[in-house]
Amino acid sequence: MQLLQLLAHCFCLASLCQAAIYEHFSSVPSSESYDFVVIGGGTAGSVISNRLTENPKFRVLLIEAGPSNEGVLSSIVPGLALELAASPYDWNFTTTLQKGLNGRAISFPRGHILGGSSSINGMVYTRGSSSDFNRFAAVTGDQGWSWNSLQPYIFKNERWTPPSDHHDTTGQYDPRVHSLSGMTYVSLSGYYAPNSPKMLQVTKELPHKFPFNLNMNSGNPLGLGWLQFTIGNGSRSSAATSYLGPKFAGRRNLDIVLNTRVTRILKSKSVGGDRNVFRTVEIALDENVASRRTIEARKEVVLSAGTIGTPHILLHSGVGDSAELKALGIIPHLHLPSVGKNLTDQPSAPINFATTSNNTDSIFTNATLLAEALNQWNQTKTGPLAVFGGGGFLAWTRFNSSFFKTMPDPSAGPNSPHIEMFLGTNTNNLRQAADAPVVSVTVVTLNPISRGSVTLKTTNPFDDPLIDPAYLVDDFDVLTLREGAKAVARLFSAPTWKGYVLGITGGFANATTDAEMDAYFRNIASTTSHPVGTALMSAKGSSYGVVDPDLRVKNTTGLRIVDASIMPFVTCGHTQAPVYIIAERAADLIKEAWM
Ligand SMILES: Cc1cc2nc3c(=O)[nH]c(=O)nc-3n(C[C@H](O)[C@H](O)[C@H](O)COP(=O)(O)OP(=O)(O)OC[C@H]3O[C@@H](n4cnc5c(N)ncnc54)[C@H](O)[C@@H]3O)c2cc1C
Ligand SMILES: *[C@@H]1O[C@H](CO)[C@@H](O)[C@H](O)[C@H]1NC(C)=O
Ligand SMILES: *[C@@H]1O[C@H](CO)[C@@H](O)[C@H](O)[C@H]1NC(C)=O
Ligand SMILES: *[C@@H]1O[C@H](CO)[C@@H](O)[C@H](O)[C@H]1NC(C)=O
Ligand SMILES: *[C@@H]1O[C@H](CO)[C@@H](O)[C@H](O)[C@H]1NC(C)=O
Ligand SMILES: *[C@@H]1O[C@H](CO)[C@@H](O)[C@H](O)[C@H]1NC(C)=O
Ligand SMILES: *[C@@H]1O[C@H](CO)[C@@H](O)[C@H](O)[C@H]1NC(C)=O
Ligand SMILES: *[C@@H]1O[C@H](CO)[C@@H](O)[C@H](O)[C@H]1NC(C)=O
Ligand SMILES: *[C@@H]1O[C@H](CO)[C@@H](O)[C@H](O)[C@H]1NC(C)=O
Ligand SMILES: *[C@@H]1O[C@H](CO)[C@@H](O)[C@H](O)[C@H]1NC(C)=O
């Protein structure tokens, strides 16, 4: 039994295996047929594939463009995550020239590997605020998306586990809101920078500005608290390691095909008067148009290619704004003008402070230190590589502004922060060797007002789409970064930092006016990698939107979308936990439809 599972996991001997992992679509026997075809073995697609195959009557094919996650060291060792950028595991996208960023184009990472972006991300675990999900429920008219209704799905996803250094975690988290029985490991950090106690001291010295929050994942993130990660035993816990791990390779009703790009979803023959049946998936064996194959799902196609991949595939399939498609030379099949629109991502920027710390040697600039750290990780799964970004804390805050007198507050509600401060307290983990040691804090605009788009450059599905997140186009988005910088300055004004953190340094140091601050941000702001909204859900019958609240593509039969693209607003935090939660509920919606 164990040997068979091993075989199933490593090679693909379809006749021998139970579940099969195929390295290439040409190895999938043409005699195979499937109830569900899931496009994209990323965060959401892995959840869907796992949950649907809990029903032995459902046969599922999962198609992933990237390679396996197995044995990819930089995806396993948390502290090596930065090595995944611009690697074979990254789609290597670049944005269009960004007007709000002084005309810069920036790189825009996306996972190209089993597990998708969960296999390359920063592993930060934040659920968002209760108002985020209550707003989903309000705009879709489906109470099933409310915070309270989603609690079982949060618990089905999360498997709380001790940190790898087994330190005493009492008072660092609230066990009542965590689940021990889910799939993806979540833990506190197994390593903290030496100055961590100072960060905690801030909550005692400035309790009104930075109240201690025992659990930022309780529905109200506001305050400062201990950061939680999708890490178990000092190793990354991704959608691939958790939902597609060896335990599930034994399922004979799940086939996974890697290194295979889906190019389009084709209209199938209509049966029984169903309109717009989209159940046929077109696959490319290589870039030659002649190499295209198709496979038809008996029940449904689930599109989980992510916020970029999903609209990319839909637009090539003729699902989008008909006039825009026609202008490109693509035959429109379904007029859904919201496809690829409303792209929303959180811009962020570092604020650096000079420090008297002499701990300047970085594991990323000193090969001896890196080798030592890797050895420590290998032996005990502890040390600076057991976590990403130096362990640490997150702080979340709101601000008041005259802006709110003229414009509605874009946050989801009073318990939703406007600003995140990612408190990387440790110079040791900064990849760029600082000339002088710095303590760096990343500030994030959590509720940007700017909306961008994903559109097609050409009719060739192998060409990257045009990705325009419209960073800092709306003044509110840059105003939030300014307020963030002020909040960070307040944080370091706490007495505990005296003699340790000096003053703001680097490009921001001389910025005193709003205009100077804005200029700094426009020169340095980047992506937080939390794009959503390009296939957003709206109420049934709504004048806009791509999917209904049950995630079926509007006015179609046989096609659903389950990934970050369906979020109508970005949640006030990092997006992987929300994607897991959405996918867990979506799996139930699909199962119920085919009882
Ligand atoms: C660098 C980075 C850091 C991040 N850090 C964090 C963090 O610390 N915490 C956090 O909560 N969130 C983080 N995020 C965001 C989070 O990881 C994503 O929101 C989430 O994983 C998205 O899930 P998804 O299912 O929508 O898409 P993905 O997980 O990206 O899955 C999409 C999958 O579809 C595949 N695909 C795409 N097109 C095709 C095609 N044509 N044919 C076949 N397959 C295709 C892709 O290869 C991919 O595997 C980060 C993201 C990135 C990229
Ligand atoms: C991304 O770029 C790197 C470096 O150029 C390259 O090695 C890698 O193969 C690229 N990724 C993909 C998916 O093509
Ligand atoms: C962690 O590793 C230990 C020893 O290798 C193992 O017994 C345990 O099951 C692992 N726990 C998790 C959460 O993976
Ligand atoms: C974008 O989303 C908003 C709701 O947030 C909606 O009113 C608008 O119509 C959407 N735009 C498109 C092009 O779908
Ligand atoms: C600087 O290094 C010395 C010796 O390693 C150490 O004793 C001292 O505490 C360090 N200073 C700071 C501020 O970290
Ligand atoms: C790298 O770190 C080692 C171990 O701390 C130290 O002995 C060595 O001097 C460092 N090398 C450089 C170039 O700083
Ligand atoms: C971990 O240690 C084992 C032997 O103890 C060795 O074979 C392996 O290469 C090491 N891995 C890393 C990443 O250093
Ligand atoms: C904003 O102002 C309101 C009303 O004056 C006040 O109740 C609230 O606490 C303020 N919020 C912040 C973050 O300062
Ligand atoms: C800030 O201003 C001072 C004095 O004008 C100048 O010497 C310094 O180089 C400036 N720093 C930066 C980072 O621009
Ligand atoms: C769906 O089809 C109906 C009937 O043809 C039409 O009125 C409606 O506008 C369509 N909705 C969308 C989102 O295309």
PDB file of N, CA and C in Angstrom, residues 163-167 187-192 229 381-383 386-387:
ATOM      1  N   PRO A 163       4.765  25.979  17.187  1.00  0.00           N
ATOM      2  CA  PRO A 163       5.903  26.452  16.381  1.00  0.00           C
ATOM      3  C   PRO A 163       7.083  25.486  16.496  1.00  0.00           C
ATOM      4  N   SER A 164       7.976  25.518  15.521  1.00  0.00           N
ATOM      5  CA  SER A 164       9.029  24.501  15.467  1.00  0.00           C
ATOM      6  C   SER A 164      10.022  24.595  16.629  1.00  0.00           C
ATOM      7  N   ASP A 165      10.117  25.773  17.256  1.00  0.00           N
ATOM      8  CA  ASP A 165      11.051  25.857  18.399  1.00  0.00           C
ATOM      9  C   ASP A 165      10.361  25.484  19.716  1.00  0.00           C
ATOM     10  N   HIS A 166       9.089  25.152  19.624  1.00  0.00           N
ATOM     11  CA  HIS A 166       8.307  24.707  20.791  1.00  0.00           C
ATOM     12  C   HIS A 166       8.382  25.687  21.954  1.00  0.00           C
ATOM     13  N   HIS A 167       8.460  26.982  21.637  1.00  0.00           N
ATOM     14  CA  HIS A 167       8.454  27.960  22.735  1.00  0.00           C
ATOM     15  C   HIS A 167       7.051  28.037  23.352  1.00  0.00           C
ATOM     16  N   SER A 187       0.895  28.237  12.387  1.00  0.00           N
ATOM     17  CA  SER A 187       1.619  28.292  13.660  1.00  0.00           C
ATOM     18  C   SER A 187       2.191  29.684  13.886  1.00  0.00           C
ATOM     19  N   LEU A 188       2.567  29.926  15.133  1.00  0.00           N
ATOM     20  CA  LEU A 188       3.369  31.106  15.434  1.00  0.00           C
ATOM     21  C   LEU A 188       4.775  30.833  14.915  1.00  0.00           C
ATOM     22  N   SER A 189       5.583  31.864  14.894  1.00  0.00           N
ATOM     23  CA  SER A 189       6.921  31.712  14.337  1.00  0.00           C
ATOM     24  C   SER A 189       7.798  30.814  15.216  1.00  0.00           C
ATOM     25  N   GLY A 190       8.688  30.072  14.578  1.00  0.00           N
ATOM     26  CA  GLY A 190       9.657  29.256  15.300  1.00  0.00           C
ATOM     27  C   GLY A 190      10.973  29.995  15.504  1.00  0.00           C
ATOM     28  N   TYR A 191      10.967  31.284  15.190  1.00  0.00           N
ATOM     29  CA  TYR A 191      12.199  32.071  15.343  1.00  0.00           C
ATOM     30  C   TYR A 191      11.833  33.541  15.472  1.00  0.00           C
ATOM     31  N   TYR A 192      12.417  34.238  16.420  1.00  0.00           N
ATOM     32  CA  TYR A 192      12.178  35.677  16.557  1.00  0.00           C
ATOM     33  C   TYR A 192      13.489  36.438  16.589  1.00  0.00           C
ATOM     34  N   PHE A 229       1.635  32.071  10.742  1.00  0.00           N
ATOM     35  CA  PHE A 229       2.099  31.655   9.413  1.00  0.00           C
ATOM     36  C   PHE A 229       1.523  30.297   9.004  1.00  0.00           C
ATOM     37  N   LYS A 381      14.749  22.287  12.162  1.00  0.00           N
ATOM     38  CA  LYS A 381      13.669  23.119  11.599  1.00  0.00           C
ATOM     39  C   LYS A 381      13.491  24.410  12.385  1.00  0.00           C
ATOM     40  N   THR A 382      14.598  24.901  12.948  1.00  0.00           N
ATOM     41  CA  THR A 382      14.544  26.179  13.671  1.00  0.00           C
ATOM     42  C   THR A 382      15.546  27.153  13.050  1.00  0.00           C
ATOM     43  N   GLY A 383      15.683  28.305  13.676  1.00  0.00           N
ATOM     44  CA  GLY A 383      16.630  29.315  13.196  1.00  0.00           C
ATOM     45  C   GLY A 383      15.991  30.246  12.187  1.00  0.00           C
ATOM     46  N   ALA A 386      13.535  29.167   9.480  1.00  0.00           N
ATOM     47  CA  ALA A 386      12.290  28.491   9.837  1.00  0.00           C
ATOM     48  C   ALA A 386      11.083  29.391   9.647  1.00  0.00           C
ATOM     49  N   VAL A 387      11.335  30.626   9.237  1.00  0.00           N
ATOM     50  CA  VAL A 387      10.248  31.569   9.054  1.00  0.00           C
ATOM     51  C   VAL A 387      10.630  32.529   7.946  1.00  0.00           C
TER      52      VAL A 387
END
